[in-house]
Amino acid sequence: MSYKIVVDSCCDLTQDMKKWDNLQVVPLTLEIGDYRIFDDENFDQDDFIRRTRESSVVGKSACPSPEAFKQAYEGDYDDIYVLTITSKLSGTYNSALQGKALYEEEYGDTKNIHVFDSRATSGLETIVAQKIKNLADSGAEFKQVVDTVEDYIVNHTELYFCLESLDVLKNNGRLFALAATLLEKIRVKLVCKRTEEGNISLAGQDLTINRALTKMANFMAEKLDGKDVSRETLVIAHVCCEDRAKLVADKISAKMNFGNVTILKASGLNSLYAADGGIIVSFSY
């Protein structure tokens, strides 16, 4: 059975993933005032962050249209696996579902299409997309892939992040899951994590970014205590701070022996919300 993987542009692609011939990225749109671009392969992180620094306007994003997803589902494939950013923070998941309905309205029930809610973003989407490919390449049936990956997302993956600034998240209403009193501490470096439902929760805080990153590594070590991660994947996405990402990788590697460690530049959407200096850590276990 032929298959295709469709992801939104919140999925941070590795160099290997860019070579997959059955992967399509449906981009979100990024805006800083009058400046508007697609979050696609032409995204320039350094230029975009420079524009955010120079602008007095807080950046925004817009999810892809249902029609964009419908078009991505077309083609000579039997199975379509779709993966989006958490539905709790974006309308992209619903747009992908609407695209499925549009496709089936026009073409009927001619292929299998399933939309996964990653309940996260960034490198966690990367890890889940790799899981989908591994299962599909192994010959697993469509339902088996769907059931295994739905369980994998909830029970075998995690995401933490530590940002220099939460201003973009706050000003775009993405921090509704955090207690209002925390917003008064917005200049404190917060360690946040995704909840099982795909919201944002507070894991800890500290006075400096380096101390907060150390605390994040400690949280991960506690979470993974007693687990063998020698065959698991760690993805660290960064926004204009590769040296910091390498430091985080060293802190984590000193405590946990992940089989695969990848450092990536964050995509446009993740760069917008994580902001300059942001670090997003995703892993499987």
XYZ file of C-alpha atoms in Angstrom:
285
model
C 0.000 0.000 0.000
C 1.402 3.402 -0.960
C 1.283 6.114 1.683
C 1.976 9.791 2.197
C 2.768 11.804 5.305
C 1.384 15.342 5.497
C 2.667 17.649 8.232
C 2.179 21.305 9.003
C 5.167 23.627 9.125
C 5.381 23.350 12.912
C 7.235 20.086 12.274
C 10.977 20.827 12.405
C 12.468 18.817 9.556
C 15.775 16.973 9.734
C 17.992 16.825 6.649
C 16.932 13.206 6.163
C 13.228 14.087 6.295
C 13.725 16.708 3.585
C 14.711 13.834 1.271
C 11.539 11.789 1.857
C 9.654 11.587 -1.424
C 6.297 10.990 0.245
C 6.325 13.888 2.726
C 4.468 17.154 2.149
C 4.543 20.211 4.383
C 1.474 22.453 4.515
C 2.758 25.860 5.679
C 1.265 28.261 8.161
C 1.485 32.008 7.522
C 3.588 34.381 9.624
C 2.950 38.080 10.077
C 4.873 40.972 11.604
C 2.818 44.079 10.927
C 2.579 44.401 7.133
C 5.278 41.770 6.567
C 3.677 38.434 5.665
C 5.334 35.177 4.570
C 4.630 31.479 4.288
C 6.447 29.247 6.760
C 8.012 27.118 4.050
C 11.438 25.992 2.843
C 12.362 29.622 2.124
C 11.998 30.692 5.759
C 15.110 32.524 6.996
C 15.247 32.351 10.784
C 17.939 34.993 11.220
C 16.135 37.506 9.013
C 12.784 36.825 10.653
C 14.117 37.257 14.182
C 15.884 40.456 13.121
C 12.533 41.783 11.911
C 10.849 40.861 15.200
C 13.561 42.712 17.144
C 13.137 45.829 15.020
C 9.338 45.861 15.033
C 7.116 47.297 17.727
C 4.332 44.983 16.539
C 3.978 41.515 18.033
C 4.124 38.779 15.414
C 1.134 36.588 14.609
C 0.394 33.403 12.702
C -2.472 31.999 10.651
C -3.225 28.327 10.106
C -3.466 26.784 6.618
C -6.839 26.657 4.903
C -8.872 23.442 4.634
C -8.387 23.686 0.860
C -4.601 23.601 1.304
C -4.916 20.346 3.240
C -7.398 18.903 0.746
C -4.923 19.484 -2.068
C -2.189 17.788 -0.017
C -4.358 14.663 0.262
C -4.671 14.331 -3.500
C -2.421 12.072 -5.543
C -1.873 8.382 -6.090
C -1.636 7.213 -2.471
C -3.731 4.653 -0.601
C -3.036 5.918 2.930
C -2.619 9.509 4.090
C -1.200 10.188 7.552
C -1.629 13.814 8.658
C 0.143 15.380 11.640
C -0.529 18.839 13.079
C 0.381 21.123 15.933
C -1.689 20.661 19.098
C -5.346 21.518 18.632
C -5.310 23.325 21.985
C -3.125 26.127 20.632
C -3.999 26.322 16.934
C -6.843 25.828 14.485
C -4.583 23.823 12.166
C -5.865 20.438 13.364
C -9.468 21.439 12.653
C -8.425 22.823 9.279
C -6.825 19.467 8.426
C -10.050 17.664 9.429
C -12.105 20.035 7.288
C -9.711 19.359 4.417
C -10.450 15.644 4.829
C -14.176 16.342 4.651
C -13.690 18.439 1.493
C -11.644 15.684 -0.105
C -14.215 13.009 0.661
C -17.044 15.256 -0.522
C -15.371 15.576 -3.921
C -13.761 12.170 -4.361
C -15.670 9.915 -1.980
C -14.136 7.437 0.431
C -11.370 6.440 -1.990
C -8.430 6.351 0.437
C -7.607 6.141 4.111
C -6.966 9.523 5.746
C -6.217 10.032 9.430
C -5.368 13.327 11.135
C -3.163 13.053 14.214
C -3.238 15.781 16.844
C 0.401 15.831 18.000
C -0.682 17.579 21.218
C 2.600 19.454 20.872
C 4.754 21.065 18.182
C 8.345 21.345 16.959
C 10.609 18.338 17.492
C 7.831 16.217 18.915
C 6.129 16.366 15.529
C 9.497 15.402 14.042
C 9.693 12.313 16.246
C 6.088 11.302 15.559
C 6.503 11.719 11.790
C 9.552 9.433 11.951
C 7.497 6.903 13.917
C 4.761 6.956 11.287
C 7.301 6.354 8.524
C 9.013 3.513 10.376
C 5.717 1.738 10.969
C 4.405 2.263 7.442
C 7.712 1.164 5.902
C 7.599 -2.002 8.002
C 4.368 -3.003 6.284
C 1.989 -2.231 9.153
C -1.653 -1.879 8.149
C -3.277 1.569 8.237
C -5.295 0.914 11.414
C -2.265 -0.518 13.187
C -0.227 2.582 12.347
C -3.032 4.846 13.556
C -3.591 2.997 16.835
C 0.128 2.676 17.591
C 0.900 6.331 16.861
C -2.082 7.671 18.824
C -0.803 5.758 21.863
C 2.791 6.803 21.131
C 1.907 10.514 21.147
C 0.270 10.358 24.572
C 2.316 7.736 26.383
C 5.785 7.677 24.836
C 6.719 11.264 23.956
C 7.291 14.481 25.874
C 8.130 18.124 25.222
C 9.694 20.804 27.417
C 10.648 24.346 26.530
C 12.534 27.212 28.099
C 12.323 30.658 26.533
C 14.058 33.985 26.966
C 10.701 35.703 26.501
C 7.075 34.583 26.689
C 5.749 37.843 25.256
C 4.592 36.450 21.893
C 2.864 33.483 23.523
C 1.223 35.753 26.064
C 0.122 38.433 23.605
C -1.348 35.841 21.218
C -3.383 34.210 23.970
C -1.389 30.983 23.983
C -0.825 30.936 27.755
C -4.428 30.526 28.881
C -3.566 27.243 30.619
C -1.132 28.969 32.966
C -2.433 30.619 36.124
C -2.821 34.370 35.711
C -0.503 35.034 38.633
C 2.347 33.468 36.682
C 2.110 36.189 34.085
C 3.298 38.624 36.732
C 6.542 36.628 36.806
C 6.934 36.714 33.057
C 10.555 37.884 33.268
C 11.493 34.882 35.385
C 12.811 32.063 33.200
C 10.075 29.457 33.150
C 10.447 25.795 32.292
C 7.227 24.685 30.636
C 5.979 21.373 29.301
C 3.119 20.116 27.241
C 0.254 18.473 29.083
C -1.277 15.168 28.035
C -4.115 17.149 26.446
C -1.734 19.401 24.500
C -1.866 22.549 26.605
C 1.051 24.348 28.294
C 1.829 23.787 31.963
C 4.509 25.140 34.263
C 7.197 22.657 35.293
C 9.533 25.033 37.134
C 11.272 28.381 37.114
C 14.579 30.005 37.893
C 16.282 33.378 37.807
C 18.607 32.755 34.848
C 18.265 30.880 31.592
C 21.200 28.559 32.280
C 19.847 27.561 35.685
C 16.420 27.008 34.149
C 17.927 24.791 31.453
C 19.741 22.749 34.081
C 16.464 22.370 35.937
C 14.793 21.198 32.733
C 17.448 18.506 32.262
C 16.844 17.401 35.858
C 13.096 17.155 35.230
C 13.769 14.959 32.229
C 16.116 12.735 34.238
C 13.413 12.273 36.883
C 10.814 11.490 34.211
C 13.068 8.898 32.590
C 14.550 7.382 35.731
C 14.968 3.658 35.198
C 14.049 3.798 31.495
C 16.372 2.671 28.699
C 16.486 5.457 26.104
C 19.431 4.084 24.128
C 17.101 3.526 21.161
C 15.084 6.696 21.646
C 15.282 10.112 20.006
C 16.001 13.558 21.454
C 15.357 16.638 19.310
C 16.471 20.096 20.430
C 15.100 22.984 18.371
C 16.543 26.446 18.877
C 15.896 30.018 17.787
C 19.172 31.716 16.857
C 21.067 30.042 19.724
C 22.864 26.962 18.437
C 25.529 27.167 21.149
C 22.834 27.127 23.815
C 21.212 24.116 22.141
C 24.551 22.282 22.222
C 24.901 23.156 25.908
C 21.447 21.695 26.578
C 22.393 18.565 24.635
C 25.483 18.189 26.822
C 23.475 18.679 30.032
C 20.960 16.041 28.975
C 23.553 13.606 27.628
C 25.372 13.732 30.962
C 22.256 12.264 32.579
C 20.601 10.210 29.816
C 21.989 8.167 26.946
C 19.637 8.881 24.041
C 20.420 6.820 20.961
C 19.780 9.701 18.575
C 20.339 13.378 19.421
C 19.429 15.984 16.803
C 19.812 19.763 17.003
C 17.678 21.774 14.569
C 16.841 25.351 13.757
C 13.212 25.878 14.683
C 10.716 26.370 11.879
C 9.064 29.716 11.311
C 6.040 29.115 13.524
C 8.198 27.773 16.335
C 10.655 30.645 15.896
C 7.807 33.130 16.196
C 6.463 31.770 19.465
C 9.667 30.508 21.073
C 11.295 33.860 20.156
C 14.969 34.781 20.071
C 16.988 32.488 22.352
C 14.228 29.908 22.806
C 14.905 26.208 23.298
C 12.369 23.420 22.669
C 13.266 19.887 23.764
C 11.287 16.866 22.549
C 11.973 13.210 23.187
C 10.591 9.699 22.984
C 10.829 7.085 25.714
